[in-house]
mmCIF file of C-alpha atoms in Angstrom:
data_model
loop_
_atom_site.group_PDB
_atom_site.id
_atom_site.type_symbol
_atom_site.label_atom_id
_atom_site.label_comp_id
_atom_site.label_asym_id
_atom_site.label_seq_id
_atom_site.Cartn_x
_atom_site.Cartn_y
_atom_site.Cartn_z
ATOM 1 C CA MET A 6 0.020 -0.010 0.038
ATOM 2 C CA VAL A 7 1.351 3.437 -0.888
ATOM 3 C CA THR A 8 1.836 6.062 1.718
ATOM 4 C CA TYR A 9 -0.845 8.309 0.347
ATOM 5 C CA ASN A 10 -3.545 5.537 0.765
ATOM 6 C CA LEU A 11 -2.358 4.625 4.093
ATOM 7 C CA ILE A 12 -2.455 8.179 5.446
ATOM 8 C CA ASN A 13 -5.894 8.754 3.912
ATOM 9 C CA LYS A 14 -7.117 5.618 5.621
ATOM 10 C CA LEU A 15 -5.884 6.821 8.975
ATOM 11 C CA LYS A 16 -7.485 10.119 8.264
ATOM 12 C CA GLU A 17 -10.854 8.456 7.312
ATOM 13 C CA SER A 18 -10.813 6.399 10.467
ATOM 14 C CA GLY A 19 -10.099 9.404 12.638
ATOM 15 C CA LEU A 20 -6.794 8.099 13.832
ATOM 16 C CA LEU A 21 -4.513 10.382 12.025
ATOM 17 C CA GLU A 22 -4.595 13.258 14.525
ATOM 18 C CA GLU A 23 -4.034 10.732 17.441
ATOM 19 C CA CYS A 24 -1.122 9.179 15.596
ATOM 20 C CA ILE A 25 0.471 12.602 14.988
ATOM 21 C CA ASN A 26 -0.005 13.574 18.616
ATOM 22 C CA LYS A 27 1.564 10.462 19.865
ATOM 23 C CA GLY A 28 4.525 10.898 17.421
ATOM 24 C CA VAL A 29 3.742 7.742 15.396
ATOM 25 C CA VAL A 30 3.168 9.758 12.249
ATOM 26 C CA SER A 31 5.010 12.962 11.213
ATOM 27 C CA PHE A 32 3.104 16.146 11.661
ATOM 28 C CA ASN A 33 3.959 16.961 8.032
ATOM 29 C CA TYR A 34 1.639 14.375 6.511
ATOM 30 C CA PRO A 35 -1.639 16.383 6.534
ATOM 31 C CA ILE A 36 0.037 19.124 4.423
ATOM 32 C CA TRP A 37 1.863 16.700 2.274
ATOM 33 C CA ILE A 38 -1.442 14.939 1.456
ATOM 34 C CA GLU A 39 -2.855 18.359 0.415
ATOM 35 C CA LEU A 40 0.261 18.924 -1.726
ATOM 36 C CA TYR A 41 -0.028 15.576 -3.410
ATOM 37 C CA ASP A 42 -3.747 16.169 -4.108
ATOM 38 C CA PHE A 43 -2.931 19.519 -5.673
ATOM 39 C CA TYR A 44 -0.138 17.892 -7.684
ATOM 40 C CA ILE A 45 -2.481 15.123 -9.005
ATOM 41 C CA HIS A 46 -5.116 17.819 -9.903
ATOM 42 C CA GLN A 47 -2.395 19.779 -11.776
ATOM 43 C CA LEU A 48 -1.575 16.706 -13.823
ATOM 44 C CA THR A 49 -5.119 16.729 -15.184
ATOM 45 C CA ILE A 50 -4.901 20.360 -16.454
ATOM 46 C CA GLU A 51 -1.198 20.635 -17.272
ATOM 47 C CA PRO A 52 0.467 17.995 -19.502
ATOM 48 C CA ARG A 53 4.047 18.786 -18.481
ATOM 49 C CA LYS A 54 5.043 17.076 -15.184
ATOM 50 C CA MET A 55 7.863 19.604 -14.533
ATOM 51 C CA GLN A 56 5.398 22.524 -14.785
ATOM 52 C CA CYS A 57 3.047 20.585 -12.370
ATOM 53 C CA ILE A 58 5.882 20.292 -9.907
ATOM 54 C CA SER A 59 6.797 24.028 -10.225
ATOM 55 C CA ASN A 60 3.162 25.034 -9.727
ATOM 56 C CA THR A 61 2.865 22.835 -6.760
ATOM 57 C CA ALA A 62 6.148 24.006 -5.175
ATOM 58 C CA ASP A 63 4.983 27.650 -5.697
ATOM 59 C CA LYS A 64 1.617 27.002 -4.156
ATOM 60 C CA PHE A 65 3.005 25.321 -0.994
ATOM 61 C CA SER A 66 6.164 27.455 -0.771
ATOM 62 C CA TYR A 67 8.553 24.454 -0.976
ATOM 63 C CA SER A 68 11.608 24.081 -3.159
ATOM 64 C CA GLU A 69 11.037 21.943 -6.335
ATOM 65 C CA ASN A 70 13.477 19.300 -4.848
ATOM 66 C CA MET A 71 11.390 19.065 -1.662
ATOM 67 C CA THR A 72 8.213 18.889 -3.733
ATOM 68 C CA ARG A 73 9.634 15.912 -5.779
ATOM 69 C CA HIS A 74 10.654 14.266 -2.440
ATOM 70 C CA ILE A 75 7.117 14.609 -1.155
ATOM 71 C CA ILE A 76 5.544 13.303 -4.237
ATOM 72 C CA LYS A 77 7.874 10.311 -4.305
ATOM 73 C CA LYS A 78 7.156 9.644 -0.696
ATOM 74 C CA MET A 79 3.367 9.647 -1.310
ATOM 75 C CA GLN A 80 3.805 7.245 -4.115
ATOM 76 C CA THR A 81 5.827 4.653 -2.296
#
């Protein structure tokens, strides 16, 4: 199961917040889920992946390298 799906299952079950508070899950994941959702949406309106990464990095004020890292993390 990819990280994105696993985090969403925790969120749907209401356990994500508790896991974050206990330190089991990084506090970064909620914003990373938002970032990944935005990136996936960008892919539907922009054919170039690099532009989608740039748009996502700009929206969330991350570097493009960090944005790529987050995307890869969500897909593994």
